PDB file of C-alpha atoms in Angstrom:
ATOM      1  CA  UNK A 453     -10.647  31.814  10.258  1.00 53.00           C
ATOM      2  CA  UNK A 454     -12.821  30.891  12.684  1.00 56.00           C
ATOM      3  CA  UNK A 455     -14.683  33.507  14.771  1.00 55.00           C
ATOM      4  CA  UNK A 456     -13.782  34.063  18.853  1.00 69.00           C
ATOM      5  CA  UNK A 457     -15.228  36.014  21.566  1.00 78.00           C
ATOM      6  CA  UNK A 458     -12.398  34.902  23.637  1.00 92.00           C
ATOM      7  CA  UNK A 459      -9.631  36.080  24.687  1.00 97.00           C
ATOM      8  CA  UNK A 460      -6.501  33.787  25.160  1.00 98.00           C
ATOM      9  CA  UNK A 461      -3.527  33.944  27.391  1.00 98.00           C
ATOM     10  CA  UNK A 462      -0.540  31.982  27.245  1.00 98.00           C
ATOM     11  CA  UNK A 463       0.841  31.396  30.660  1.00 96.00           C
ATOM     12  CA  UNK A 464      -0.310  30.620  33.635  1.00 95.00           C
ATOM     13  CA  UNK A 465       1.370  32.459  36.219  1.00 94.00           C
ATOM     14  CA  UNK A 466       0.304  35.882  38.201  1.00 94.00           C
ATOM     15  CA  UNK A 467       0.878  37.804  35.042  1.00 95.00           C
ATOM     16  CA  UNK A 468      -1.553  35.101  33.434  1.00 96.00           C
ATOM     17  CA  UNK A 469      -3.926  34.808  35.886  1.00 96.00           C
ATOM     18  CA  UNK A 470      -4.131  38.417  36.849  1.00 96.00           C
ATOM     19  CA  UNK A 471      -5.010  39.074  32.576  1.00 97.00           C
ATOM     20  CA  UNK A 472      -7.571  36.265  33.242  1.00 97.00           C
ATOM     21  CA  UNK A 473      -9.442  37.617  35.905  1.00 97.00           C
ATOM     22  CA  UNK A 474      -9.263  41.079  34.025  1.00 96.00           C
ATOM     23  CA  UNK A 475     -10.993  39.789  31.411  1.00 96.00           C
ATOM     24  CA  UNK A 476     -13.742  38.338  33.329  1.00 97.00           C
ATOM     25  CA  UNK A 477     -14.228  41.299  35.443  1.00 95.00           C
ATOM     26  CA  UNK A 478     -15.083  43.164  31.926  1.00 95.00           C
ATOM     27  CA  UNK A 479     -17.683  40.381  30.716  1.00 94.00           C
ATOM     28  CA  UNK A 480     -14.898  38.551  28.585  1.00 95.00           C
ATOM     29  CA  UNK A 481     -14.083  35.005  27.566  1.00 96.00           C
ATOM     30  CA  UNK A 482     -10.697  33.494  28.277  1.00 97.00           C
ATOM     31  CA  UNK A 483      -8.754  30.384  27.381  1.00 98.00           C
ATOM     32  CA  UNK A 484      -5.775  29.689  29.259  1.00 98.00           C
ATOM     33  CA  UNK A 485      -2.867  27.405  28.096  1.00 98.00           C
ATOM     34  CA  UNK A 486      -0.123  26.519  29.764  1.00 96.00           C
ATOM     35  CA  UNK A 487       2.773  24.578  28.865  1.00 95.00           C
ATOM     36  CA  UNK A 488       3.213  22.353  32.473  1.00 92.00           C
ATOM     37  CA  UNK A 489       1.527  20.267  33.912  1.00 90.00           C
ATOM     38  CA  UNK A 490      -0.050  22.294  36.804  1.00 89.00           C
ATOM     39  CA  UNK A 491      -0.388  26.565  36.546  1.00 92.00           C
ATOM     40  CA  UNK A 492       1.551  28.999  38.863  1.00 89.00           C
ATOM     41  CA  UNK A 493       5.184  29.026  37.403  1.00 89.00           C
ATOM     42  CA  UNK A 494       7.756  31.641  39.456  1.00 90.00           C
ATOM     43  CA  UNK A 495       5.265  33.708  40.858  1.00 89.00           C
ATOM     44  CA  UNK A 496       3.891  30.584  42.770  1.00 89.00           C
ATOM     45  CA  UNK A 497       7.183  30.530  44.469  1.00 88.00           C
ATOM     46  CA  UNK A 498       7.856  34.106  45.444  1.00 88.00           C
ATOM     47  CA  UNK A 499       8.758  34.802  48.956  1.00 88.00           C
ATOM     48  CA  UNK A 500       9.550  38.138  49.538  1.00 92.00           C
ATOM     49  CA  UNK A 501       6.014  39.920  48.924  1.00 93.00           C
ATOM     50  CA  UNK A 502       4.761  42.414  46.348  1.00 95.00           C
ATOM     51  CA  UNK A 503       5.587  46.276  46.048  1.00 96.00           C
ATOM     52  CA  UNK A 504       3.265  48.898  46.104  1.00 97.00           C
ATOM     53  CA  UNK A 505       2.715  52.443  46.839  1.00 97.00           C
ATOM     54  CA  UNK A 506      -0.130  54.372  48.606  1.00 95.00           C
ATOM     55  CA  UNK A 507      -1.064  51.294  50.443  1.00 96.00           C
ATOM     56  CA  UNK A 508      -3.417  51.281  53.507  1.00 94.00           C
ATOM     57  CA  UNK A 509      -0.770  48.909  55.522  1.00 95.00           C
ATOM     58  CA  UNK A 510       2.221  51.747  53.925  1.00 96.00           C
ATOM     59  CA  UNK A 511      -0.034  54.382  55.869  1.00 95.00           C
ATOM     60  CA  UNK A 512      -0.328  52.762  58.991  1.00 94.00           C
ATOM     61  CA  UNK A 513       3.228  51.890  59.695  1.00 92.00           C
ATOM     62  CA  UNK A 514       3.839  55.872  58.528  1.00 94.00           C
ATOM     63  CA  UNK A 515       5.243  55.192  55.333  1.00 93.00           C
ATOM     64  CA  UNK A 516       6.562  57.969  53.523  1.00 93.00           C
ATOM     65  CA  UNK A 517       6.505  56.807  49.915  1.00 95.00           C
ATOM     66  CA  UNK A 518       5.333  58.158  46.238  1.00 96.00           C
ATOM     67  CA  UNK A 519       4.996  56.616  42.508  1.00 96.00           C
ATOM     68  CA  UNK A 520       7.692  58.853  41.925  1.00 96.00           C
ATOM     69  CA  UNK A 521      10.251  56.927  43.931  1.00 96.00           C
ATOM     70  CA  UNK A 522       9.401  53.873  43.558  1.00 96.00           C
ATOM     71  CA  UNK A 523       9.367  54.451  40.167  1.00 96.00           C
ATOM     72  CA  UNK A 524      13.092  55.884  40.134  1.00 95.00           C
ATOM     73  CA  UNK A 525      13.962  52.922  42.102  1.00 95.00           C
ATOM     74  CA  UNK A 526      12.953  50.248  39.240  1.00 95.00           C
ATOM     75  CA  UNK A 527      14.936  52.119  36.992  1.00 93.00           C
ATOM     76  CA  UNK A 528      17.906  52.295  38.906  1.00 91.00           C
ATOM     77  CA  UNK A 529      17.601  48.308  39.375  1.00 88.00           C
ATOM     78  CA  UNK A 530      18.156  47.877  35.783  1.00 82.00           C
ATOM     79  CA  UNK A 531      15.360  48.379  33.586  1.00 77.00           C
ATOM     80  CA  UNK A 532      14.995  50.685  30.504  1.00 83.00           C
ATOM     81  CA  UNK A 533      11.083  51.133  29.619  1.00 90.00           C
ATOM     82  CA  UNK A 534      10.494  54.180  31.520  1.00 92.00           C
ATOM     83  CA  UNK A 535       6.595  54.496  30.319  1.00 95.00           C
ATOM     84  CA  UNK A 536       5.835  50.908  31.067  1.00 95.00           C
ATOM     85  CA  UNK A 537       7.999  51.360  34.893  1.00 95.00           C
ATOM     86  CA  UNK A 538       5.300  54.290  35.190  1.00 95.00           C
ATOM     87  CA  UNK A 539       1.895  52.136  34.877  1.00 96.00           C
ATOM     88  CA  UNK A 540       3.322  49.209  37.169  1.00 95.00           C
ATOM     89  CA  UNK A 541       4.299  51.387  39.749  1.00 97.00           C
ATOM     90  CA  UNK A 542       1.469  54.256  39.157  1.00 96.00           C
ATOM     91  CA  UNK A 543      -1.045  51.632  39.188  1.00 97.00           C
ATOM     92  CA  UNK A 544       0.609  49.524  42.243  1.00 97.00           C
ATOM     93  CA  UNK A 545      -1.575  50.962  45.391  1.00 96.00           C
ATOM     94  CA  UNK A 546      -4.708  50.045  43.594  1.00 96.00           C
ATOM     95  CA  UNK A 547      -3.208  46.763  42.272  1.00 96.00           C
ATOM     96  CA  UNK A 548      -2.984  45.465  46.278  1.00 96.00           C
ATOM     97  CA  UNK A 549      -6.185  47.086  46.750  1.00 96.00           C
ATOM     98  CA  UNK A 550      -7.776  44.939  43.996  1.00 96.00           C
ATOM     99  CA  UNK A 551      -5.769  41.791  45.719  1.00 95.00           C
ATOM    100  CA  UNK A 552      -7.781  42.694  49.126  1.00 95.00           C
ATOM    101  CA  UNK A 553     -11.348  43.561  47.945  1.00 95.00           C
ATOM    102  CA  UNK A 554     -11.574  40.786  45.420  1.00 95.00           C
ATOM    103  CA  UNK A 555     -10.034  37.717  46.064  1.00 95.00           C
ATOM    104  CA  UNK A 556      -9.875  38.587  50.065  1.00 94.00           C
ATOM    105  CA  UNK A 557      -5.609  38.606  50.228  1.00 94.00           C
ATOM    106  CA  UNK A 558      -4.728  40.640  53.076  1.00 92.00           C
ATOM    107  CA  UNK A 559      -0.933  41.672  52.807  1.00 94.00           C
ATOM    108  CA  UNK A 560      -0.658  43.980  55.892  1.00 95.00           C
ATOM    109  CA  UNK A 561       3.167  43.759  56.574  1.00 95.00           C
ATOM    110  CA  UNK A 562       5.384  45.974  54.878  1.00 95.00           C
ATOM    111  CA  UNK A 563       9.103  45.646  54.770  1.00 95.00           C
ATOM    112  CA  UNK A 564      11.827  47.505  53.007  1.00 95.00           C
ATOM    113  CA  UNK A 565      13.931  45.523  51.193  1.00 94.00           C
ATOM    114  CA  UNK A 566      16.696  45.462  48.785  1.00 91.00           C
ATOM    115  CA  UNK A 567      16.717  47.938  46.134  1.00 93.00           C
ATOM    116  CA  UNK A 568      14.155  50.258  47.828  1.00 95.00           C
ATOM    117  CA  UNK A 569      13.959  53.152  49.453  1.00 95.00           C
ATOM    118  CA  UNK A 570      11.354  52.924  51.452  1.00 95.00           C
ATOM    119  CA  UNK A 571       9.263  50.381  52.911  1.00 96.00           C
ATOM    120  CA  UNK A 572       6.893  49.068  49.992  1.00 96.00           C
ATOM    121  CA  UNK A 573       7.197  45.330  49.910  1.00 96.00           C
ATOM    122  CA  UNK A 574       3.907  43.847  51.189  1.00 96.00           C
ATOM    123  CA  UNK A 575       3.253  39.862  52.095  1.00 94.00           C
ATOM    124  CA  UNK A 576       0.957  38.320  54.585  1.00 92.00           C
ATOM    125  CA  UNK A 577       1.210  36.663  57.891  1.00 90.00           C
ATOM    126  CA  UNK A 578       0.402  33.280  56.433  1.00 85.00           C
ATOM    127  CA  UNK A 579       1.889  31.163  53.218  1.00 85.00           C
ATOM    128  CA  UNK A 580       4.467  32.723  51.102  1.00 90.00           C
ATOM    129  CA  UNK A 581       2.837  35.997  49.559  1.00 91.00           C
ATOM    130  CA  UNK A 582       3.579  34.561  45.904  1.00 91.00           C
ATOM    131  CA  UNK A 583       1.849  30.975  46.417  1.00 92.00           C
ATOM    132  CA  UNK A 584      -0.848  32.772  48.235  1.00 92.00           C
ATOM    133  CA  UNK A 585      -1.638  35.579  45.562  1.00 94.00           C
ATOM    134  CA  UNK A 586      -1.185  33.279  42.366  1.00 94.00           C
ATOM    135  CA  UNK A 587      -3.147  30.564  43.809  1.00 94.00           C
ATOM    136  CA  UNK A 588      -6.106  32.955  44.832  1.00 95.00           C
ATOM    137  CA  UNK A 589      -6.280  34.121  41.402  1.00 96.00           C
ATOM    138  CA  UNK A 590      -5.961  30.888  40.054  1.00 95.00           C
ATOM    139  CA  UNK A 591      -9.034  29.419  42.063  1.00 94.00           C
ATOM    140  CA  UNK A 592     -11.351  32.510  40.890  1.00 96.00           C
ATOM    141  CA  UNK A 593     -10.735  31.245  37.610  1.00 96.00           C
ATOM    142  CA  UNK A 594     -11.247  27.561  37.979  1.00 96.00           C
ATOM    143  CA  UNK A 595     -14.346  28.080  39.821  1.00 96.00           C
ATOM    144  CA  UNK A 596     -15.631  30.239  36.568  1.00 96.00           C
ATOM    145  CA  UNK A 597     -14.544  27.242  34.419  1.00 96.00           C
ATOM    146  CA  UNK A 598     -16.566  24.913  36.676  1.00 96.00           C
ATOM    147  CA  UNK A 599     -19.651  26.657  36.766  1.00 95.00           C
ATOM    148  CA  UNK A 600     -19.991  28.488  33.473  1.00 96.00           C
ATOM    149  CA  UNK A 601     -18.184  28.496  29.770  1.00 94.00           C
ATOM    150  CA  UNK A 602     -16.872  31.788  30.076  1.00 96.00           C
ATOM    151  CA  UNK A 603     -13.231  30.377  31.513  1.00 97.00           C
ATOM    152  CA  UNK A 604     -11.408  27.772  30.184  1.00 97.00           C
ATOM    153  CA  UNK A 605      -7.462  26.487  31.414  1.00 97.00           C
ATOM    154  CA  UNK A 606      -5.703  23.920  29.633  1.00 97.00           C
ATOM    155  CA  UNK A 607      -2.467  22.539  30.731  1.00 96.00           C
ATOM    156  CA  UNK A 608       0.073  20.297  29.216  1.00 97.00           C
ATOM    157  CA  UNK A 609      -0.443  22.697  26.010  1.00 97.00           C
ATOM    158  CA  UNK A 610       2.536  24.346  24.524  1.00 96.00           C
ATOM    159  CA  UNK A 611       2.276  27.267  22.661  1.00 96.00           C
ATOM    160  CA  UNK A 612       4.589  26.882  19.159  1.00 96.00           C
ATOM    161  CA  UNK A 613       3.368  29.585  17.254  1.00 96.00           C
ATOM    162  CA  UNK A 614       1.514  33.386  17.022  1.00 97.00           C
ATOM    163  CA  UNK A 615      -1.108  32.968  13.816  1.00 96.00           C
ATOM    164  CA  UNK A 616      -1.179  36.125  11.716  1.00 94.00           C
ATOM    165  CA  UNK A 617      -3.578  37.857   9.147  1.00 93.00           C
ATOM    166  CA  UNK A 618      -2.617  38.766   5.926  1.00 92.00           C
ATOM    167  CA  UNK A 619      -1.583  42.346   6.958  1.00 92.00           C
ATOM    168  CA  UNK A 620       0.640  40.753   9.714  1.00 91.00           C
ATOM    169  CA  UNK A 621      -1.746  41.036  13.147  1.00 94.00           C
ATOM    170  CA  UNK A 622      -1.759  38.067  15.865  1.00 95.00           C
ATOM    171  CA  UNK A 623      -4.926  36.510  15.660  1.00 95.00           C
ATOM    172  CA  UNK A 624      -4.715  33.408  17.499  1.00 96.00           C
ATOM    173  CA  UNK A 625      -2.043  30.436  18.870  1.00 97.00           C
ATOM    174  CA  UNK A 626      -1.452  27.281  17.497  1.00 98.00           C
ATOM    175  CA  UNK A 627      -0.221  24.942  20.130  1.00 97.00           C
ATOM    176  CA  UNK A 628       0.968  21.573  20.638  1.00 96.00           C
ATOM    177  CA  UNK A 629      -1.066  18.807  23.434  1.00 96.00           C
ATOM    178  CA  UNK A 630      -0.667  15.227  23.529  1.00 94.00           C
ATOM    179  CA  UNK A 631       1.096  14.868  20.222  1.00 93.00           C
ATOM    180  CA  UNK A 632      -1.302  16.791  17.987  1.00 95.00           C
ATOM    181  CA  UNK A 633      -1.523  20.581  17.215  1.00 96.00           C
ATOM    182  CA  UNK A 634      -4.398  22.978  17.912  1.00 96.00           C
ATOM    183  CA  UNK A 635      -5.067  26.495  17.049  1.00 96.00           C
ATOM    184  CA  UNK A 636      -7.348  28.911  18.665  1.00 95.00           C
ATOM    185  CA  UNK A 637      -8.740  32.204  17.222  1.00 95.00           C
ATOM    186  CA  UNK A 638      -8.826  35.650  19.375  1.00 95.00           C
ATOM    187  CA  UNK A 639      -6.687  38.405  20.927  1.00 96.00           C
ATOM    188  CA  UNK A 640      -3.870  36.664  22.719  1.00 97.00           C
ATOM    189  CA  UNK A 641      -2.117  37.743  25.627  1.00 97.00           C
ATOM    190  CA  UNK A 642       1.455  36.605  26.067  1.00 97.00           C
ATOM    191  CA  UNK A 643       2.539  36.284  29.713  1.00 96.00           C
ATOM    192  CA  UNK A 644       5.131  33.395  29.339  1.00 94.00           C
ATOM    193  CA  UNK A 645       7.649  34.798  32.105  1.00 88.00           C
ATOM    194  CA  UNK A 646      11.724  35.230  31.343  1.00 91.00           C
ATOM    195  CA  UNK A 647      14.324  32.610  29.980  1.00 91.00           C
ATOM    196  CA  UNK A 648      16.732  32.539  33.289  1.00 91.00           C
ATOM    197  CA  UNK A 649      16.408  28.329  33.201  1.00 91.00           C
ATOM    198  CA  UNK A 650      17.134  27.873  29.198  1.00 91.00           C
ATOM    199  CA  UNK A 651      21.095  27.592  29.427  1.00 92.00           C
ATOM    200  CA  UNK A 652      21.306  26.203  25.890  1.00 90.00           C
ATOM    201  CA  UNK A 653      23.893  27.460  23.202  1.00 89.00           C
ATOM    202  CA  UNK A 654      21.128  29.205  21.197  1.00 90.00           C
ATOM    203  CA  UNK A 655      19.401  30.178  23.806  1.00 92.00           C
ATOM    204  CA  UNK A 656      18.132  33.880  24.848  1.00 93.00           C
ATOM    205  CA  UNK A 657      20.331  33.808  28.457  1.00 93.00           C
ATOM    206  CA  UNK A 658      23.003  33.130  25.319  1.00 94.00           C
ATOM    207  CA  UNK A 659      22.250  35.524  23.178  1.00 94.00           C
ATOM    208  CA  UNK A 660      21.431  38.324  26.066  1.00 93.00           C
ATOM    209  CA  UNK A 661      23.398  37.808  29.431  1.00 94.00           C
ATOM    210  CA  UNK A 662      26.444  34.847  28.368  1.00 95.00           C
ATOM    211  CA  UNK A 663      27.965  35.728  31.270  1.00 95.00           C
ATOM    212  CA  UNK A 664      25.264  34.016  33.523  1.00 94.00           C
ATOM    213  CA  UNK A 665      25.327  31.043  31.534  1.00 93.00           C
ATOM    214  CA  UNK A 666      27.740  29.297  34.658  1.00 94.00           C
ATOM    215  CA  UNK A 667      25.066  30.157  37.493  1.00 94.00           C
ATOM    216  CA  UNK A 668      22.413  28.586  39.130  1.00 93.00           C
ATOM    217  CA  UNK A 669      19.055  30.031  38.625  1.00 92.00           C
ATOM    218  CA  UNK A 670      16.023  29.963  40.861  1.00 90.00           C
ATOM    219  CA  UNK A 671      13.457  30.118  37.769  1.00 90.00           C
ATOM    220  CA  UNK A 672      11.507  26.660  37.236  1.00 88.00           C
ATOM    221  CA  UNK A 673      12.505  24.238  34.235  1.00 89.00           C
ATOM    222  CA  UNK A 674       9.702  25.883  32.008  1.00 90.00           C
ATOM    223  CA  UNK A 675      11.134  29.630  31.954  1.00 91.00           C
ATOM    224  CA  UNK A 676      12.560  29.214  28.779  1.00 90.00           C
ATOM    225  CA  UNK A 677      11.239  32.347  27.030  1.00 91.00           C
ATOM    226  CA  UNK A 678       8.789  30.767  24.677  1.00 92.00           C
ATOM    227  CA  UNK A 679       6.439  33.638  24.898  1.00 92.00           C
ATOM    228  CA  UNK A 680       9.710  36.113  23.565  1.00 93.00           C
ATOM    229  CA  UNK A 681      10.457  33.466  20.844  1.00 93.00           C
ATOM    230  CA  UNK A 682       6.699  33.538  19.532  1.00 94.00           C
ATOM    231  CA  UNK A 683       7.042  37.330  19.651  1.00 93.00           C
ATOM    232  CA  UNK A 684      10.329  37.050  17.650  1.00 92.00           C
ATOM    233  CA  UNK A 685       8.450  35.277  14.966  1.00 92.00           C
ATOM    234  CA  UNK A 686       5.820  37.422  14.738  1.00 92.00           C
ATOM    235  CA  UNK A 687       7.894  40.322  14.276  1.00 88.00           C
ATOM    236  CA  UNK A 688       7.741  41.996  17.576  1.00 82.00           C
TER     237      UNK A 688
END
């Protein structure tokens, strides 16, 4: 097995360009893959904004708001990993903050909207907040790749399989890219997104929610839950 001081995250959306830019921050190495042709995926095409709690712009339109609530909130909405519903919305206020003081994405409008109870949703007065955050992120990383070794993206690469150790730990991709197969060597970071446009018979929208199989969905072509298959496979 080849040796790797880099880390590598499959996806290219917020979730994996937020992971990317984490890494860097801390003096790491990343490789990025992503399946498409171009990065961004949903987030790219979010237009309602981002929640957060503890906000400056939450504070000066008199917000009253905690972690607490917004935390209660999530749950309500449907989901059932109370200790992972506590870091996202725990960590939230400083999450924006981070947005502001490092890539400069000022998101001073704050709306309450469905599924809230209180005003916490945050966007901008220019593009859509989604295009605007993911492609922010996205350019601190491609102007890493361009100037130094330390960042690496690589589209049109699709991720087919987690490599394990003997004892069963991930310890690098193999991937598929103009008709051959690759494998890289490092921690890996899954941040593939959901499975809301895979409406096949086997599929996880199948095996999960059947009764949305008949609806339209909003997700782009490539949210077909790869990243939850290679987890699958793994054993996760």
């Amino acid at each position: 097995m080849p040796p790797s001081d880099r880390a590598i995250i499959v996806g290219g959306g917020l979730a994996g360009m937020a992971a990317a830019n984490a890494v860097l921050e801390n003096g790491g190495k990343v490789l990025l893959l992503d399946k498409s042709a171009f990065c961004g995926g949903n987030s790219s095409k979010a237009a309602s904004g981002i929640n957060a709690v503890g906000t400056e712009a939450q504070r000066a339109v008199g917000a009253e708001d905690a972690a607490d609530a917004f935390a209660a909130d999530t749950i309500r909405g449907g989901a059932d990993k109370p200790e992972m519903v506590k870091v996202l919305c725990g960590n939230s206020g400083a999450d924006v903050s981070w947005l502001r003081d490092t890539f400069g994405i000022d998101l001073p409008l704050v709306s309450r909207l469905g599924g809230h109870t209180a005003p916490r949703t945050h966007r901008g007065k220019g593009k859509p907040p989604g295009m605007a955050i993911t492609f922010a992120l996205m350019g601190m990383v491609e102007k890493v790749s361009e100037k130094t070794d330390r960042a690496k993206i690589v589209t049109k690469a699709c991720a087919t399989r987690l490599l394990t150790d003997e004892g069963g730990s991930v310890v690098g991709v193999a991937y598929e890219r103009e008709g051959s197969e690759l494998q890289e060597y490092g921690p890996v970071i899954l941040a593939t997104g959901g499975f809301g446009a895979d409406f096949a018979p086997q599929s996880l929208l199948a095996r999960h929610r059947p009764d949305l199989l008949h609806l339209p969905t909003t997700s782009g072509e490539h949210c077909t839950g790869d990243g939850v298959r290679l987890g699958e496979a793994a054993g996760a």
